Amino acid sequence: MIVKPKIRISNFNFYYGEAKVIKGVSMDVHPKYVTSIIGPSGCGKSTLLRCLNRMNDLILSARPEGKIEIDGVDINDPALDVVGLRKRVGMVFQKPNPFPKSIFDNVAYGLRVNGVSDKIIIERKVEQSLKGSALWDEVKDRLKDNALNLSGGQQQRLCVARALAVEPEIILMDEPASALDPIATAKIEELIVELKKQYTIVIVTHNMQQAARISDQTAFLMQGELIEYGKTSDIFTKPKKKMTEDYITGRFG
Amino acid sequence: MKVEPRRIQEFLGFMVLRLCIGVVLFILAVIFFDIISKGIGVISWEFLTQPPKDGMTKGGIFPAIVGTFAVTVITALLAVPFGMGCAIYLNEYAADNLFTRFIRISIRNLSGVPSIVYGLFGVALFVEGCHFGTSILAAGCTLGLMTLPLTITASEEALKTVPRSFREGSLALGATKWQAIQTNVLPYAISGMLTGAILGLSRAAGETAPILFTGAAFFLPDIPNSVFSQFMALPYHLYIMSTQHHNIMLVRPIAYGTALVLIVLIFTMNLFAIILRFHLRRMKKD
């Protein structure tokens, strides 16, 4: 069965000033798959991820070249509404970044800025989102508490809930578990597998076991180039390229 | 036992640093002691609530207190909103190019312009150009201009302390840039911005040169009744009492009293800034 790709990256380059950090990357991301991007530090995996919701717009010298399409629409089109794009493409950052507000207000934030003011709808969505990120049972009695009082793992799940609340289609995760302990990491991983039923997930990770455990597709990036991309089981058991094999067996990186 | 040279260096280094702070504190203490001991004697209810009398040899400084207060309000109205606006634009919106770098350098340089130059500029622009006349409005605007670079710089520094992750976090949820700034940047920068603004204002309240030609009067029996009135101001009154009066020796205690009131006023403003910052910081944590 041929599925229409959710995200299509074609011959994409990306520059910081003069430096070319993404070099001719082409890949299709399937809907409702977990796609992981692995590679050594500084290979451009976070940059590539941040191109998918145009988070790099904030960096003044950044310049994309080539095409990234989501559902067939070029997201770098100057006429495209970036705010609308970011609502459809949620993001969870490497370091949990809850706002210094209450747990409730953190999750409600995205709804409020997108113009939802009905209290009942907001309350329902907050509960739904917290359940969706498997945090509800831990926080339901203290929604008014400051989110900064949560543990690191809870904070990261709160950030997932915050992203879920605006009902995105795609969720980008930038090393979401790298700042967490093993137990919290396991919870995040379970959550990702659960979320896959409804969302398309692209995750950048340093942890190869993690990529192997949770993702359907894996992309191996090195020095801005896409070395290999395919089914996760293929990448980890019978990689086609020598470089991929060297990396996943830990010979470098 | 042999003492290592680096231990001696450490000891000498700290001694020099202690000496520096000691000298500064000593000078400050001398100034305070001098002003308080010589000024406290004339402070009375009458001194604070009556205009000067008998050729300014008796009476109080009430019009000068009111004048300084009124001018500072005008200064605040100009310097605070515009300063914050400029800072938000420069820090959040402006591209980093040659032009904005030039603007930044200009702002930094403006804070180094002598206050008498601002005074003359105020005469040209506000007193003559805008037909404000020599008035509270003209003097307040002149002081406002002088304070702007300080408030812009302080506000920009405050905005820089808000982590980028706050902005990214809200943008990633589909907030517009302005929404992100409003809800997730300003609330955390505002205490720093206001503290900087108040410190700038307290500096302005003590200035003499910029108000010298733009509205401050030698003597007025009444308090001003509109922003277009001339006014008496504490720093200018102090200047007159110390150098221009026909009998300087006689009015010396009044000069000290005026200095004391001015210092207390400025201290109160700074104290208010500290309390405000403390309060807003606590609110942030809750």
Coordinates of C-alpha atoms in Angstrom, one line a residue:
Chain A
M1 CA 0.0 0.0 0.0
I2 CA 1.4 3.4 -0.9
V3 CA 0.5 6.1 1.7
K4 CA 0.7 9.7 0.8
P5 CA 3.6 11.2 2.9
K6 CA 2.6 13.6 5.7
I7 CA 5.9 15.5 5.3
R8 CA 7.9 15.5 2.1
I9 CA 11.4 17.0 2.3
S10 CA 12.9 17.4 -1.2
N11 CA 16.5 18.4 -1.9
F12 CA 16.5 20.7 1.2
N13 CA 19.5 22.9 2.1
F14 CA 19.8 25.1 5.1
Y15 CA 22.3 27.8 5.9
Y16 CA 23.3 29.7 9.0
G17 CA 24.9 32.8 7.4
E18 CA 27.5 31.2 5.1
A19 CA 27.6 27.8 6.7
K20 CA 25.6 25.1 5.0
V21 CA 24.3 22.9 7.8
I22 CA 21.8 20.8 5.9
K23 CA 22.9 19.5 2.6
G24 CA 20.4 18.2 0.0
V25 CA 18.2 16.2 2.3
S26 CA 15.3 14.4 0.8
M27 CA 13.0 12.2 2.8
D28 CA 9.3 11.3 3.2
V29 CA 7.7 11.1 6.6
H30 CA 4.7 8.8 6.8
P31 CA 1.5 9.7 8.6
K32 CA 1.1 8.2 12.1
Y33 CA 4.6 6.8 12.1
V34 CA 7.3 7.6 14.6
T35 CA 10.3 8.7 12.6
S36 CA 13.5 9.2 14.4
I37 CA 16.5 11.2 13.3
I38 CA 19.8 10.0 14.7
G39 CA 23.4 11.1 14.2
P40 CA 26.4 12.5 16.0
S41 CA 26.3 15.9 17.8
G42 CA 26.3 18.9 15.4
C43 CA 25.1 16.8 12.4
G44 CA 22.1 19.1 11.9
K45 CA 19.4 16.8 13.2
S46 CA 17.9 19.5 15.6
T47 CA 18.2 22.1 12.8
L48 CA 16.3 19.9 10.4
L49 CA 13.6 19.2 13.0
R50 CA 13.2 22.9 13.7
C51 CA 12.8 23.6 9.9
L52 CA 9.6 21.5 10.1
N53 CA 7.7 24.2 12.1
R54 CA 10.0 27.0 11.0
M55 CA 11.3 27.6 14.5
N56 CA 14.6 28.6 12.8
D57 CA 12.8 31.8 11.7
L58 CA 13.9 33.2 15.0
I59 CA 17.5 32.9 14.1
L60 CA 18.3 36.0 12.0
S61 CA 21.0 34.6 9.7
A62 CA 19.1 31.4 8.9
R63 CA 18.1 30.7 5.3
P64 CA 16.3 27.6 3.9
E65 CA 16.6 26.4 0.3
G66 CA 14.6 23.7 -1.4
K67 CA 11.3 22.3 -0.4
I68 CA 9.5 21.0 2.7
E69 CA 5.9 20.1 2.1
I70 CA 3.3 19.1 4.7
D71 CA 0.2 17.6 3.1
G72 CA 1.5 18.9 -0.2
V73 CA 1.8 22.5 0.9
D74 CA 5.2 24.2 0.8
I75 CA 5.8 25.5 4.3
N76 CA 8.5 28.0 3.3
D77 CA 6.1 29.8 0.9
P78 CA 6.3 33.4 2.0
A79 CA 2.5 33.6 1.8
L80 CA 2.1 30.8 4.3
D81 CA 0.7 31.6 7.8
V82 CA 3.5 30.5 10.1
V83 CA 1.3 30.8 13.2
G84 CA -1.2 28.4 11.6
L85 CA 1.7 26.1 10.7
R86 CA 3.0 25.9 14.3
K87 CA -0.5 25.2 15.5
R88 CA -0.6 22.1 13.2
V89 CA 3.0 21.1 14.0
G90 CA 3.6 21.0 17.7
M91 CA 7.0 20.8 19.3
V92 CA 8.5 19.4 22.5
F93 CA 11.9 20.8 23.3
Q94 CA 15.0 19.1 24.6
K95 CA 14.9 20.8 28.0
P96 CA 11.5 20.8 29.6
N97 CA 10.3 24.4 29.3
P98 CA 7.1 24.8 31.2
F99 CA 6.0 28.4 31.7
P100 CA 6.2 29.6 35.3
K101 CA 2.5 29.5 35.5
S102 CA 0.1 26.9 37.0
I103 CA -0.2 23.4 35.5
F104 CA -3.6 24.3 34.3
D105 CA -2.5 27.5 32.7
N106 CA 0.4 25.8 30.9
V107 CA -1.9 23.4 29.1
A108 CA -4.6 26.1 28.5
Y109 CA -2.0 28.5 27.1
G110 CA -2.1 27.2 23.5
L111 CA -5.9 27.3 23.5
R112 CA -6.1 30.8 24.9
V113 CA -3.6 32.3 22.4
N114 CA -5.6 30.6 19.7
G115 CA -8.7 32.4 20.7
V116 CA -10.5 29.8 22.8
S117 CA -12.2 31.6 25.7
D118 CA -15.0 29.2 26.7
K119 CA -14.1 28.0 30.2
I120 CA -15.9 24.7 29.9
I121 CA -14.1 23.9 26.6
I122 CA -10.8 24.8 28.1
E123 CA -11.3 22.7 31.2
R124 CA -12.3 19.7 29.1
K125 CA -9.4 20.1 26.8
V126 CA -6.9 20.5 29.6
E127 CA -8.1 17.3 31.2
Q128 CA -8.1 15.5 27.9
S129 CA -4.6 16.6 27.1
L130 CA -3.2 15.7 30.5
K131 CA -4.8 12.3 30.2
G132 CA -3.3 12.1 26.7
S133 CA 0.2 12.7 28.1
A134 CA -0.4 10.3 31.0
L135 CA 0.0 13.0 33.6
W136 CA -3.6 13.5 34.7
D137 CA -3.6 11.1 37.6
E138 CA -0.5 12.7 39.1
V139 CA -1.6 16.3 38.9
K140 CA -5.4 16.3 38.9
D141 CA -5.6 17.4 42.5
R142 CA -3.1 20.3 42.1
L143 CA -3.8 21.9 38.8
K144 CA -3.3 25.3 40.4
D145 CA 0.2 24.5 41.5
N146 CA 3.2 26.1 39.7
A147 CA 4.4 23.9 36.9
L148 CA 8.0 24.4 38.0
N149 CA 7.3 22.4 41.1
L150 CA 6.9 19.2 39.0
S151 CA 9.8 16.8 38.5
G152 CA 11.7 16.9 35.2
G153 CA 9.9 14.0 33.7
Q154 CA 6.5 15.4 34.8
Q155 CA 7.5 18.8 33.3
Q156 CA 8.3 17.1 30.0
R157 CA 5.0 15.3 29.9
L158 CA 3.3 18.6 30.7
C159 CA 5.0 20.1 27.7
V160 CA 3.6 17.2 25.7
A161 CA 0.1 17.9 27.1
R162 CA 0.6 21.6 26.3
A163 CA 1.3 20.6 22.7
L164 CA -1.6 18.1 22.5
A165 CA -4.1 20.7 23.7
V166 CA -4.0 22.7 20.4
E167 CA -4.7 19.5 18.5
P168 CA -1.7 19.3 16.2
E169 CA -1.3 16.8 13.4
I170 CA 2.4 16.4 13.8
I171 CA 4.5 16.5 17.0
L172 CA 8.2 17.2 16.8
M173 CA 10.4 16.1 19.7
D174 CA 13.9 17.4 20.1
E175 CA 15.7 14.8 22.3
P176 CA 12.7 14.9 24.7
A177 CA 14.2 12.5 27.2
S178 CA 17.9 13.6 27.2
A179 CA 17.5 15.5 30.4
L180 CA 15.5 12.8 32.2
D181 CA 16.3 9.8 34.3
P182 CA 15.7 6.2 33.0
I183 CA 12.3 5.8 34.6
A184 CA 11.0 9.2 33.3
T185 CA 12.5 8.3 29.9
A186 CA 10.6 5.0 29.8
K187 CA 7.4 6.9 30.5
I188 CA 8.0 9.3 27.7
E189 CA 8.8 6.4 25.4
E190 CA 5.6 4.6 26.3
L191 CA 3.8 7.9 25.7
I192 CA 5.3 8.3 22.3
V193 CA 4.2 4.8 21.2
E194 CA 0.7 5.6 22.5
L195 CA 0.6 9.0 20.7
K196 CA 1.5 7.4 17.4
K197 CA -2.1 6.2 17.1
Q198 CA -3.3 9.7 16.5
Y199 CA -0.3 11.8 15.5
T200 CA 2.7 11.8 13.2
I201 CA 5.8 12.0 15.3
V202 CA 9.3 13.1 14.4
I203 CA 11.9 12.7 17.1
V204 CA 15.5 13.6 17.3
T205 CA 17.5 11.4 19.6
H206 CA 21.0 10.8 20.7
N207 CA 20.0 7.4 22.1
M208 CA 20.1 4.7 19.5
Q209 CA 18.4 2.1 21.7
Q210 CA 15.6 4.6 22.0
A211 CA 15.3 5.1 18.3
A212 CA 15.3 1.3 17.8
R213 CA 12.6 0.8 20.5
I214 CA 10.1 3.3 19.5
S215 CA 10.4 4.3 15.9
D216 CA 9.1 2.9 12.7
Q217 CA 11.5 4.7 10.4
T218 CA 15.0 6.0 11.1
A219 CA 17.1 8.6 9.4
F220 CA 20.8 8.7 9.9
L221 CA 22.3 12.2 9.4
M222 CA 25.9 13.1 9.3
Q223 CA 27.5 16.5 8.7
G224 CA 24.2 17.7 7.3
E225 CA 23.8 14.9 4.9
L226 CA 21.2 12.2 5.0
I227 CA 23.3 9.0 4.9
E228 CA 20.6 6.5 5.2
Y229 CA 16.8 6.4 5.7
G230 CA 14.5 3.5 6.0
K231 CA 12.7 1.0 8.2
T232 CA 14.1 1.1 11.7
S233 CA 14.6 -2.6 11.8
D234 CA 16.6 -2.5 8.5
I235 CA 18.8 0.4 9.6
F236 CA 19.7 -1.4 12.8
T237 CA 20.1 -4.9 11.6
K238 CA 21.2 -4.6 8.0
P239 CA 22.4 -1.1 7.3
K240 CA 23.3 -0.5 3.6
K241 CA 26.1 2.0 4.2
K242 CA 29.3 1.4 6.0
M243 CA 29.0 4.7 7.8
T244 CA 25.6 3.8 9.3
E245 CA 27.0 0.5 10.5
D246 CA 30.0 2.2 12.1
Y247 CA 27.8 4.7 13.9
I248 CA 25.2 2.3 15.2
T249 CA 27.8 -0.2 16.4
G250 CA 29.5 2.7 18.3
R251 CA 32.7 2.8 16.3
F252 CA 32.4 6.6 16.3
G253 CA 30.1 9.5 17.3
Chain B
M1 CA 57.1 26.7 57.5
K2 CA 57.4 28.4 54.1
V3 CA 54.4 30.4 52.9
E4 CA 53.6 29.8 49.3
P5 CA 53.8 33.0 47.1
R6 CA 50.2 32.4 45.8
R7 CA 48.9 32.6 49.4
I8 CA 50.5 36.0 49.8
Q9 CA 49.1 37.1 46.5
E10 CA 45.7 36.0 47.6
F11 CA 46.0 37.9 50.8
L12 CA 47.3 41.1 49.2
G13 CA 44.6 40.9 46.4
F14 CA 41.8 40.8 48.9
M15 CA 43.4 43.5 51.0
V16 CA 43.4 45.9 48.0
L17 CA 39.8 45.0 47.2
R18 CA 38.8 45.6 50.8
L19 CA 40.6 48.9 50.7
C20 CA 38.7 50.0 47.6
I21 CA 35.3 49.4 49.1
G22 CA 36.4 50.9 52.4
V23 CA 37.4 54.2 50.7
V24 CA 34.1 54.4 48.8
L25 CA 32.0 53.6 51.8
F26 CA 34.0 56.1 53.9
I27 CA 33.4 58.9 51.4
L28 CA 29.7 58.1 51.2
A29 CA 29.5 58.1 55.0
V30 CA 31.2 61.5 55.3
I31 CA 28.8 63.0 52.8
F32 CA 25.7 61.6 54.6
F33 CA 26.9 62.6 58.0
D34 CA 27.7 66.1 56.8
I35 CA 24.3 66.6 55.1
I36 CA 22.2 65.0 57.8
S37 CA 24.0 66.7 60.8
K38 CA 23.7 70.1 59.2
G39 CA 20.4 69.7 57.6
I40 CA 18.3 67.9 60.2
G41 CA 18.0 71.1 62.3
V42 CA 15.9 73.0 59.8
I43 CA 13.6 70.2 59.0
S44 CA 10.2 70.9 60.4
W45 CA 6.6 70.7 59.4
E46 CA 6.7 74.3 58.4
F47 CA 9.9 73.8 56.3
L48 CA 8.1 71.0 54.3
T49 CA 4.8 72.8 53.8
Q50 CA 5.5 76.6 53.5
P51 CA 7.0 78.6 50.7
P52 CA 10.2 80.6 51.2
K53 CA 9.7 83.9 53.1
D54 CA 11.6 87.2 53.8
G55 CA 13.8 87.2 50.8
M56 CA 14.2 83.4 51.0
T57 CA 15.9 83.6 54.3
K58 CA 13.0 81.9 56.2
G59 CA 10.1 79.7 55.5
G60 CA 10.2 76.4 53.7
I61 CA 10.7 74.7 50.4
F62 CA 7.1 73.4 49.7
P63 CA 7.0 74.8 46.1
A64 CA 10.3 73.2 45.2
I65 CA 9.1 69.8 46.5
V66 CA 5.9 70.1 44.4
G67 CA 7.8 71.3 41.4
T68 CA 10.3 68.4 41.5
F69 CA 7.4 66.0 41.9
A70 CA 5.5 67.4 39.0
V71 CA 8.5 67.5 36.6
T72 CA 9.3 63.9 37.5
V73 CA 5.8 62.8 36.6
I74 CA 6.1 64.4 33.2
T75 CA 9.6 62.8 32.8
A76 CA 8.1 59.4 33.7
L77 CA 5.2 59.8 31.2
L78 CA 7.7 60.3 28.5
A79 CA 10.7 58.1 29.4
V80 CA 8.9 55.0 30.7
P81 CA 6.5 54.1 27.9
F82 CA 8.8 55.2 25.1
G83 CA 11.8 53.5 26.7
M84 CA 10.0 50.2 27.1
G85 CA 8.5 50.4 23.6
C86 CA 11.9 51.1 22.1
A87 CA 13.5 48.3 24.1
I88 CA 10.8 45.8 23.1
Y89 CA 11.2 46.7 19.5
L90 CA 15.0 46.5 19.5
N91 CA 15.2 43.3 21.5
E92 CA 12.3 41.4 20.1
Y93 CA 11.6 42.6 16.6
A94 CA 14.5 44.5 15.1
A95 CA 16.8 42.6 12.7
D96 CA 20.5 42.6 13.6
N97 CA 21.9 44.7 10.8
L98 CA 24.2 47.7 10.4
F99 CA 21.3 50.1 10.9
T100 CA 20.0 48.7 14.2
R101 CA 23.6 48.4 15.4
F102 CA 24.0 52.1 14.6
I103 CA 20.8 52.8 16.6
R104 CA 22.1 50.8 19.6
I105 CA 25.4 52.6 19.6
S106 CA 23.7 56.0 19.3
I107 CA 21.5 55.1 22.3
R108 CA 24.5 54.1 24.4
N109 CA 26.3 57.4 23.3
L110 CA 23.2 59.5 24.2
S111 CA 23.5 58.4 27.8
G112 CA 27.0 60.0 27.8
V113 CA 25.9 63.4 26.6
P114 CA 26.4 66.0 29.3
S115 CA 23.1 67.1 30.9
I116 CA 23.7 70.8 30.1
V117 CA 23.6 69.9 26.4
Y118 CA 20.2 68.3 27.0
G119 CA 19.2 71.6 28.7
L120 CA 20.1 73.7 25.7
F121 CA 18.5 71.2 23.3
G122 CA 15.4 71.4 25.5
V123 CA 15.3 75.1 25.1
A124 CA 15.5 74.8 21.3
L125 CA 13.1 72.0 20.9
F126 CA 10.5 72.3 23.7
V127 CA 10.6 75.9 24.9
E128 CA 11.0 77.5 21.5
G129 CA 10.2 74.8 18.9
C130 CA 7.0 73.4 20.5
H131 CA 6.1 76.7 22.2
F132 CA 5.8 75.1 25.6
G133 CA 7.6 78.2 27.1
T134 CA 9.7 77.8 30.2
S135 CA 7.4 75.4 31.9
I136 CA 7.0 72.1 33.8
L137 CA 6.1 70.5 30.5
A138 CA 9.3 71.7 28.7
A139 CA 11.5 70.8 31.6
G140 CA 9.8 67.4 32.1
C141 CA 10.2 66.6 28.4
T142 CA 13.9 67.6 28.5
L143 CA 14.5 65.3 31.5
G144 CA 12.5 62.6 29.7
L145 CA 14.8 62.8 26.7
M146 CA 17.8 62.6 29.0
T147 CA 16.4 59.6 30.8
L148 CA 15.3 57.7 27.7
P149 CA 18.7 56.1 26.9
L150 CA 18.9 54.8 30.5
T151 CA 15.4 53.3 30.4
I152 CA 15.9 51.8 27.0
T153 CA 19.1 50.1 28.0
A154 CA 17.8 48.9 31.3
S155 CA 14.6 47.5 29.7
E156 CA 16.6 45.8 27.0
E157 CA 18.8 44.1 29.6
A158 CA 15.6 43.0 31.5
L159 CA 14.2 41.5 28.3
K160 CA 17.4 39.6 27.7
T161 CA 17.1 37.8 31.0
V162 CA 13.9 36.1 29.9
P163 CA 15.1 32.7 28.5
R164 CA 14.6 32.1 24.8
S165 CA 12.7 28.9 25.6
F166 CA 9.8 31.0 26.9
R167 CA 9.5 32.6 23.5
E168 CA 10.0 29.4 21.6
G169 CA 7.6 27.5 23.8
S170 CA 4.7 29.9 23.1
L171 CA 5.5 30.3 19.4
A172 CA 5.5 26.5 19.0
L173 CA 1.9 26.5 20.3
G174 CA 0.8 28.8 17.6
A175 CA 1.1 32.1 19.5
T176 CA 1.9 35.2 17.4
K177 CA 5.0 37.0 18.2
W178 CA 3.1 39.8 20.1
Q179 CA 1.1 37.2 22.1
A180 CA 4.4 35.5 23.0
I181 CA 5.9 38.8 24.1
Q182 CA 2.7 39.9 26.0
T183 CA 2.1 36.7 27.9
N184 CA 5.4 35.0 28.2
V185 CA 8.1 37.7 28.0
L186 CA 6.8 41.0 29.5
P187 CA 5.4 39.5 32.7
Y188 CA 8.9 38.2 33.5
A189 CA 10.8 41.3 32.4
I190 CA 8.6 43.9 33.8
S191 CA 10.1 44.1 37.2
G192 CA 13.5 44.7 35.8
M193 CA 12.2 47.2 33.3
L194 CA 10.4 49.2 36.0
T195 CA 13.4 49.0 38.4
G196 CA 15.6 50.5 35.6
A197 CA 13.0 53.1 34.9
I198 CA 12.7 54.2 38.5
L199 CA 16.5 54.4 38.9
G200 CA 16.6 56.6 35.8
L201 CA 13.8 58.8 37.1
S202 CA 15.5 59.3 40.5
R203 CA 18.6 60.3 38.6
A204 CA 16.5 62.8 36.6
A205 CA 14.8 64.2 39.7
G206 CA 18.2 65.4 41.0
E207 CA 19.4 67.0 37.8
T208 CA 19.8 70.8 37.6
A209 CA 21.3 71.6 34.3
P210 CA 18.5 70.4 32.0
I211 CA 15.8 72.4 34.0
L212 CA 18.0 75.5 34.3
F213 CA 16.8 77.1 31.1
T214 CA 13.6 75.2 30.5
G215 CA 11.4 76.1 33.3
A216 CA 12.9 76.2 36.8
A217 CA 12.3 79.5 38.6
F218 CA 14.4 81.3 41.2
F219 CA 11.5 82.0 43.4
L220 CA 7.7 81.5 43.1
P221 CA 5.4 82.2 46.1
D222 CA 2.8 79.8 44.9
I223 CA 2.8 76.2 43.6
P224 CA 2.3 75.8 39.9
N225 CA -1.3 75.6 38.6
S226 CA -0.7 74.0 35.2
V227 CA 2.0 72.2 33.2
F228 CA 2.7 75.4 31.4
S229 CA 3.7 77.2 34.6
Q230 CA 7.2 77.8 35.7
F231 CA 8.2 75.9 38.9
M232 CA 10.7 75.7 41.7
A233 CA 12.7 72.5 41.9
L234 CA 14.8 71.0 44.8
P235 CA 18.1 70.7 42.9
Y236 CA 17.8 74.2 41.5
H237 CA 16.8 75.7 44.8
L238 CA 19.8 74.0 46.4
Y239 CA 22.0 75.6 43.7
I240 CA 20.6 79.0 44.4
M241 CA 20.9 78.8 48.1
S242 CA 24.5 77.7 47.9
T243 CA 25.8 80.1 45.2
Q244 CA 23.3 82.8 44.1
H245 CA 21.7 84.1 47.3
H246 CA 22.6 87.6 48.6
N247 CA 23.4 86.2 52.0
I248 CA 24.8 82.7 51.5
M249 CA 26.1 82.3 55.0
L250 CA 22.6 83.1 56.5
V251 CA 20.7 80.6 54.4
R252 CA 23.3 77.8 54.6
P253 CA 21.1 75.7 56.9
I254 CA 18.2 75.9 54.4
A255 CA 20.5 74.7 51.7
Y256 CA 21.5 71.7 53.8
G257 CA 17.9 71.1 54.6
T258 CA 17.0 71.1 50.9
A259 CA 19.8 68.7 50.1
L260 CA 18.6 66.4 52.8
V261 CA 15.0 66.5 51.5
L262 CA 16.3 65.8 47.9
I263 CA 18.4 62.9 49.0
V264 CA 15.6 61.4 51.1
L265 CA 13.2 61.8 48.1
I266 CA 15.7 60.0 45.8
F267 CA 16.3 57.3 48.3
T268 CA 12.6 56.8 48.7
M269 CA 12.3 56.3 45.0
N270 CA 15.1 53.8 44.9
L271 CA 13.7 52.0 47.9
F272 CA 10.4 51.8 46.1
A273 CA 12.2 50.3 43.1
I274 CA 13.7 47.6 45.3
I275 CA 10.4 46.8 47.0
L276 CA 8.7 46.6 43.6
R277 CA 11.3 44.3 42.2
F278 CA 11.1 42.1 45.3
H279 CA 7.3 42.0 45.1
L280 CA 7.1 41.2 41.4
R281 CA 9.8 38.5 41.8
R282 CA 7.8 36.9 44.4
M283 CA 4.7 37.0 42.3
K284 CA 6.6 35.3 39.5
K285 CA 7.3 32.4 41.8
D286 CA 3.8 31.8 42.9

